[in-house]
Amino acid sequence: MPDGSHVPDRAHGPDSSHGQDVDRRTPPGLLRTVDRALLVLLAFERNRSDWGVTEIAEEFGWDTSVAQRLLATLAGRGFLVSDPATRRYRIGPAAMRLGRLWDRSGTLELLARPVLDELCRRTGDHVLLCVPDNFHMRCVAAAEGRAGPLRYYPLVGELYPAHAGATSKSYFAFLPDERRHLLFRGRPMARFTERTVTDPDRLEQEFHQVRARGYAWTVGEYDTGVATVAVPFFLGREPYGSLSLGGPEERFPDGPEDRLDALRQAARLLESRLTTPPRGTGRAPRK
């Protein structure tokens, strides 16, 4: 079983090392200094929350003076904060401000819409894109399948509990074990159907199984008669949300296997759209 400190290789996601999931070459027509500054910001992750000047210089093959100026400039605008004792840099409040704007901007739905619509067309199932919201997953975009509506109200905005259904389990399974334990420890869990799992030990076993096989599959855990298969999608090393297919149980007579390729391909495309600018952007305007 995974130990929670390592996310196994994924067939549907980009390599997480900086040298392979970030193109260090500045594309033609773009400003190299700005591009370098953005590469510095992208170097900060949960598993690497602070950097020193020399480390940044070595990471990207720059002169120390270049790294120093880039870090100082980003700190001067609040995107980084320098620890005066260690002289190491961390993400600053300006980045938090942009993150909050992103959450409310609707850009995620805009970028994901073509992926969801194509996946819905291929499978005929309902497609849900969800992101974490405390002890739930919140649906931020959806495409309605051929079987008719699952709800008598919009799917977008609905909260799915962390312990019930593949939509949630596919995300929470890929959190580090300690982080997941903090979320679930001592928390009461509602039973929605006779198949809802509320025992913490059994849930933890299921999370490890989901993590090992790379997807979650449930039938009737949150809604009676509804089957769901879901995979996480990632930004770098971090699980960011889940992509799921669902519908009446009778639409899945042989389980989820015939949908997995399409679902994984969609998750990989979604990750690419969230990390790579769409074609045609970033070019200097014609005069």
Short mmCIF file of C-alpha atoms in Angstrom, two decimals:
data_model
loop_
_atom_site.label_atom_id
_atom_site.label_comp_id
_atom_site.label_asym_id
_atom_site.label_seq_id
_atom_site.Cartn_x
_atom_site.Cartn_y
_atom_site.Cartn_z
CA MET A 1 0.00 0.00 0.00
CA PRO A 2 1.15 3.56 -0.59
CA ASP A 3 2.43 5.29 2.49
CA GLY A 4 0.81 8.63 1.78
CA SER A 5 4.05 10.48 1.20
CA HIS A 6 4.34 9.46 -2.42
CA VAL A 7 1.85 9.72 -5.25
CA PRO A 8 2.32 6.76 -7.61
CA ASP A 9 2.93 7.24 -11.31
CA ARG A 10 -0.26 8.11 -13.13
CA ALA A 11 -1.16 7.01 -16.62
CA HIS A 12 -3.33 10.10 -17.07
CA GLY A 13 -1.15 12.92 -15.75
CA PRO A 14 2.03 14.80 -16.66
CA ASP A 15 5.36 14.00 -15.09
CA SER A 16 5.69 16.10 -11.97
CA SER A 17 9.40 16.92 -12.12
CA HIS A 18 10.20 20.51 -12.99
CA GLY A 19 12.34 19.54 -15.96
CA GLN A 20 9.52 17.70 -17.71
CA ASP A 21 6.22 19.37 -16.81
CA VAL A 22 7.52 22.94 -17.23
CA ASP A 23 9.10 24.10 -20.49
CA ARG A 24 12.05 26.24 -19.42
CA ARG A 25 12.57 27.68 -22.88
CA THR A 26 10.90 31.03 -23.39
CA PRO A 27 8.52 30.73 -26.37
CA PRO A 28 9.19 33.05 -29.31
CA GLY A 29 7.58 36.46 -28.95
CA LEU A 30 7.48 36.40 -25.14
CA LEU A 31 9.61 38.37 -22.67
CA ARG A 32 12.32 36.17 -21.20
CA THR A 33 12.51 38.03 -17.89
CA VAL A 34 8.77 37.72 -17.29
CA ASP A 35 8.85 34.06 -18.30
CA ARG A 36 11.67 33.39 -15.86
CA ALA A 37 9.78 35.10 -13.05
CA LEU A 38 6.77 32.91 -13.72
CA LEU A 39 8.96 29.81 -13.72
CA VAL A 40 10.17 30.81 -10.26
CA LEU A 41 6.59 31.06 -8.99
CA LEU A 42 5.73 27.67 -10.51
CA ALA A 43 8.65 26.12 -8.62
CA PHE A 44 6.82 26.54 -5.31
CA GLU A 45 4.77 23.49 -4.35
CA ARG A 46 3.42 21.87 -1.20
CA ASN A 47 6.47 19.61 -1.05
CA ARG A 48 8.84 22.50 -1.78
CA SER A 49 7.44 25.56 -0.05
CA ASP A 50 10.62 27.63 0.22
CA TRP A 51 13.68 28.31 -1.93
CA GLY A 52 17.02 30.01 -1.52
CA VAL A 53 18.76 32.14 -4.13
CA THR A 54 21.46 29.57 -4.88
CA GLU A 55 18.91 26.75 -5.13
CA ILE A 56 16.81 28.66 -7.67
CA ALA A 57 19.93 29.46 -9.68
CA GLU A 58 20.96 25.81 -9.74
CA GLU A 59 17.44 24.58 -10.46
CA PHE A 60 17.12 26.65 -13.63
CA GLY A 61 20.78 27.02 -14.63
CA TRP A 62 20.89 30.79 -14.11
CA ASP A 63 23.55 33.07 -12.67
CA THR A 64 23.07 33.72 -8.98
CA SER A 65 22.70 37.44 -9.68
CA VAL A 66 19.79 36.75 -12.05
CA ALA A 67 18.07 34.54 -9.48
CA GLN A 68 18.60 37.16 -6.78
CA ARG A 69 17.03 39.95 -8.87
CA LEU A 70 14.06 37.80 -9.86
CA LEU A 71 13.33 36.75 -6.28
CA ALA A 72 13.76 40.30 -4.96
CA THR A 73 11.44 41.71 -7.63
CA LEU A 74 8.72 39.14 -6.90
CA ALA A 75 9.08 39.86 -3.19
CA GLY A 76 8.85 43.59 -3.86
CA ARG A 77 5.41 43.07 -5.44
CA GLY A 78 4.21 40.72 -2.70
CA PHE A 79 4.29 37.50 -4.71
CA LEU A 80 7.07 36.17 -2.47
CA VAL A 81 8.10 36.83 1.12
CA SER A 82 11.69 36.64 2.32
CA ASP A 83 12.47 35.21 5.75
CA PRO A 84 15.03 37.64 7.23
CA ALA A 85 16.55 34.92 9.41
CA THR A 86 17.11 32.30 6.71
CA ARG A 87 16.98 34.50 3.59
CA ARG A 88 14.70 31.91 2.00
CA TYR A 89 11.62 32.80 0.03
CA ARG A 90 8.02 31.65 0.36
CA ILE A 91 4.82 32.40 -1.56
CA GLY A 92 3.43 35.83 -0.63
CA PRO A 93 -0.01 37.41 -0.20
CA ALA A 94 -0.30 38.67 -3.78
CA ALA A 95 -0.35 35.06 -4.99
CA MET A 96 -3.14 34.32 -2.51
CA ARG A 97 -5.14 37.23 -3.92
CA LEU A 98 -4.84 35.87 -7.44
CA GLY A 99 -5.80 32.41 -6.21
CA ARG A 100 -9.00 33.75 -4.70
CA LEU A 101 -9.80 35.59 -7.92
CA TRP A 102 -9.26 32.35 -9.85
CA ASP A 103 -11.76 30.54 -7.64
CA ARG A 104 -14.47 33.05 -8.53
CA SER A 105 -13.50 33.79 -12.11
CA GLY A 106 -15.19 30.91 -13.91
CA THR A 107 -11.97 30.25 -15.84
CA LEU A 108 -11.83 26.61 -14.74
CA GLU A 109 -15.27 25.97 -16.21
CA LEU A 110 -14.29 27.83 -19.38
CA LEU A 111 -11.16 25.73 -19.90
CA ALA A 112 -12.88 22.48 -18.96
CA ARG A 113 -16.07 22.90 -21.01
CA PRO A 114 -14.76 21.40 -24.30
CA VAL A 115 -13.34 18.41 -22.40
CA LEU A 116 -16.59 17.74 -20.56
CA ASP A 117 -18.74 18.09 -23.66
CA GLU A 118 -16.57 15.72 -25.69
CA LEU A 119 -16.48 13.14 -22.88
CA CYS A 120 -20.25 13.35 -22.60
CA ARG A 121 -20.60 12.88 -26.35
CA ARG A 122 -18.33 9.81 -26.33
CA THR A 123 -19.94 8.04 -23.39
CA GLY A 124 -23.47 9.39 -23.17
CA ASP A 125 -23.04 9.65 -19.40
CA HIS A 126 -23.37 12.61 -17.08
CA VAL A 127 -19.97 14.28 -16.62
CA LEU A 128 -19.04 16.16 -13.44
CA LEU A 129 -16.01 18.31 -12.71
CA CYS A 130 -15.57 18.83 -8.97
CA VAL A 131 -13.05 20.55 -6.70
CA PRO A 132 -12.57 20.18 -2.93
CA ASP A 133 -14.60 22.34 -0.58
CA ASN A 134 -13.62 21.49 3.01
CA PHE A 135 -15.15 18.03 3.72
CA HIS A 136 -16.97 17.95 0.37
CA MET A 137 -16.43 18.09 -3.36
CA ARG A 138 -18.18 20.98 -5.09
CA CYS A 139 -19.39 20.58 -8.66
CA VAL A 140 -18.13 23.51 -10.74
CA ALA A 141 -19.09 22.23 -14.21
CA ALA A 142 -21.24 19.45 -15.63
CA ALA A 143 -22.53 18.01 -18.90
CA GLU A 144 -25.87 16.18 -18.94
CA GLY A 145 -25.93 12.68 -20.41
CA ARG A 146 -28.50 10.95 -22.58
CA ALA A 147 -30.31 9.27 -19.69
CA GLY A 148 -32.02 12.48 -18.60
CA PRO A 149 -31.39 14.64 -15.54
CA LEU A 150 -29.99 13.09 -12.36
CA ARG A 151 -31.50 15.90 -10.31
CA TYR A 152 -34.49 18.18 -10.48
CA TYR A 153 -32.10 21.05 -9.79
CA PRO A 154 -28.76 22.04 -11.36
CA LEU A 155 -25.77 19.79 -10.70
CA VAL A 156 -23.38 22.75 -10.67
CA GLY A 157 -22.93 23.98 -7.13
CA GLU A 158 -23.91 20.72 -5.44
CA LEU A 159 -21.71 19.48 -2.59
CA TYR A 160 -20.77 15.79 -2.44
CA PRO A 161 -19.64 14.46 0.95
CA ALA A 162 -16.05 13.27 1.19
CA HIS A 163 -16.97 9.77 2.36
CA ALA A 164 -19.74 8.87 -0.09
CA GLY A 165 -19.42 8.22 -3.82
CA ALA A 166 -16.68 7.92 -6.39
CA THR A 167 -16.67 11.65 -7.17
CA SER A 168 -15.26 12.39 -3.72
CA LYS A 169 -13.28 9.23 -3.10
CA SER A 170 -11.23 9.64 -6.29
CA TYR A 171 -9.88 12.93 -4.95
CA PHE A 172 -9.50 12.27 -1.22
CA ALA A 173 -7.74 8.95 -1.87
CA PHE A 174 -4.81 10.82 -3.42
CA LEU A 175 -4.24 13.18 -0.52
CA PRO A 176 -1.28 12.33 1.72
CA ASP A 177 -2.45 9.95 4.45
CA GLU A 178 -1.77 12.37 7.32
CA ARG A 179 -3.72 15.16 5.64
CA ARG A 180 -6.67 12.87 4.95
CA HIS A 181 -6.62 11.52 8.52
CA LEU A 182 -6.90 15.06 9.88
CA LEU A 183 -9.98 15.66 7.76
CA PHE A 184 -11.74 12.42 8.70
CA ARG A 185 -10.59 11.88 12.28
CA GLY A 186 -13.47 12.19 14.77
CA ARG A 187 -15.88 13.59 12.19
CA PRO A 188 -19.48 12.28 12.12
CA MET A 189 -20.45 10.86 8.73
CA ALA A 190 -24.03 10.67 7.49
CA ARG A 191 -25.51 7.56 5.91
CA PHE A 192 -27.29 8.42 2.65
CA THR A 193 -28.16 4.91 1.48
CA GLU A 194 -27.71 1.39 2.82
CA ARG A 195 -24.44 1.25 0.84
CA THR A 196 -22.88 4.39 2.36
CA VAL A 197 -19.67 3.51 4.22
CA THR A 198 -19.27 5.36 7.52
CA ASP A 199 -16.68 3.19 9.30
CA PRO A 200 -13.33 5.08 9.25
CA ASP A 201 -11.17 1.95 9.03
CA ARG A 202 -13.13 0.57 6.11
CA LEU A 203 -13.05 3.94 4.39
CA GLU A 204 -9.29 4.08 4.75
CA GLN A 205 -8.98 0.64 3.15
CA GLU A 206 -11.11 1.85 0.25
CA PHE A 207 -8.99 4.97 -0.18
CA HIS A 208 -5.86 2.84 -0.47
CA GLN A 209 -7.59 0.62 -3.05
CA VAL A 210 -8.67 3.64 -5.08
CA ARG A 211 -5.17 5.04 -4.95
CA ALA A 212 -3.63 1.75 -6.06
CA ARG A 213 -5.87 1.32 -9.12
CA GLY A 214 -6.13 5.02 -10.01
CA TYR A 215 -9.91 5.40 -10.07
CA ALA A 216 -12.98 5.10 -7.85
CA TRP A 217 -16.12 3.11 -8.67
CA THR A 218 -19.28 3.15 -6.58
CA VAL A 219 -22.90 2.14 -7.00
CA GLY A 220 -25.65 3.64 -4.88
CA GLU A 221 -23.44 5.10 -2.15
CA TYR A 222 -24.82 8.63 -2.37
CA ASP A 223 -27.87 8.21 -4.61
CA THR A 224 -29.75 4.93 -4.77
CA GLY A 225 -29.46 3.38 -8.22
CA VAL A 226 -26.75 5.73 -9.47
CA ALA A 227 -23.35 4.37 -10.57
CA THR A 228 -20.27 6.58 -10.77
CA VAL A 229 -16.68 6.14 -11.93
CA ALA A 230 -14.21 8.94 -11.26
CA VAL A 231 -10.53 9.81 -11.54
CA PRO A 232 -8.55 12.65 -9.98
CA PHE A 233 -6.86 15.31 -12.07
CA PHE A 234 -3.61 16.91 -11.00
CA LEU A 235 -1.67 20.13 -11.19
CA GLY A 236 1.94 19.02 -10.90
CA ARG A 237 2.15 16.77 -7.84
CA GLU A 238 -1.08 18.04 -6.33
CA PRO A 239 -4.51 16.44 -6.79
CA TYR A 240 -6.72 19.36 -7.77
CA GLY A 241 -10.14 17.84 -8.30
CA SER A 242 -12.07 14.93 -9.79
CA LEU A 243 -13.64 14.11 -13.12
CA SER A 244 -16.50 11.61 -13.01
CA LEU A 245 -19.00 9.80 -15.19
CA GLY A 246 -22.35 8.84 -13.71
CA GLY A 247 -25.80 7.62 -14.58
CA PRO A 248 -28.45 5.03 -13.78
CA GLU A 249 -26.98 1.75 -12.57
CA GLU A 250 -28.40 -0.14 -15.56
CA ARG A 251 -26.16 1.86 -17.91
CA PHE A 252 -23.14 0.14 -16.35
CA PRO A 253 -23.97 -3.59 -16.66
CA ASP A 254 -20.29 -4.56 -16.96
CA GLY A 255 -18.88 -2.06 -14.49
CA PRO A 256 -16.71 0.93 -15.37
CA GLU A 257 -14.02 -0.72 -17.50
CA ASP A 258 -15.39 0.35 -20.89
CA ARG A 259 -15.34 4.00 -19.79
CA LEU A 260 -11.92 4.16 -18.19
CA ASP A 261 -9.88 4.95 -21.30
CA ALA A 262 -12.13 7.85 -22.28
CA LEU A 263 -12.22 9.14 -18.71
CA ARG A 264 -8.45 8.98 -18.26
CA GLN A 265 -7.84 10.64 -21.63
CA ALA A 266 -10.20 13.45 -20.64
CA ALA A 267 -8.42 13.93 -17.32
CA ARG A 268 -5.05 14.07 -19.09
CA LEU A 269 -6.42 16.64 -21.57
CA LEU A 270 -7.88 18.68 -18.74
CA GLU A 271 -4.52 18.73 -16.94
CA SER A 272 -2.87 19.87 -20.16
CA ARG A 273 -5.38 22.69 -20.64
CA LEU A 274 -4.78 23.87 -17.07
CA THR A 275 -0.99 23.96 -17.44
CA THR A 276 -0.42 24.83 -21.12
CA PRO A 277 -1.74 28.02 -22.74
CA PRO A 278 -4.26 27.38 -25.55
CA ARG A 279 -2.77 27.66 -29.01
CA GLY A 280 -2.60 31.20 -30.29
CA THR A 281 -2.18 32.95 -26.93
CA GLY A 282 0.95 34.73 -25.81
CA ARG A 283 1.76 36.18 -29.24
CA ALA A 284 2.50 39.82 -29.75
CA PRO A 285 -0.44 41.68 -31.32
CA ARG A 286 -0.18 42.70 -34.95
CA LYS A 287 0.26 46.37 -35.59
#
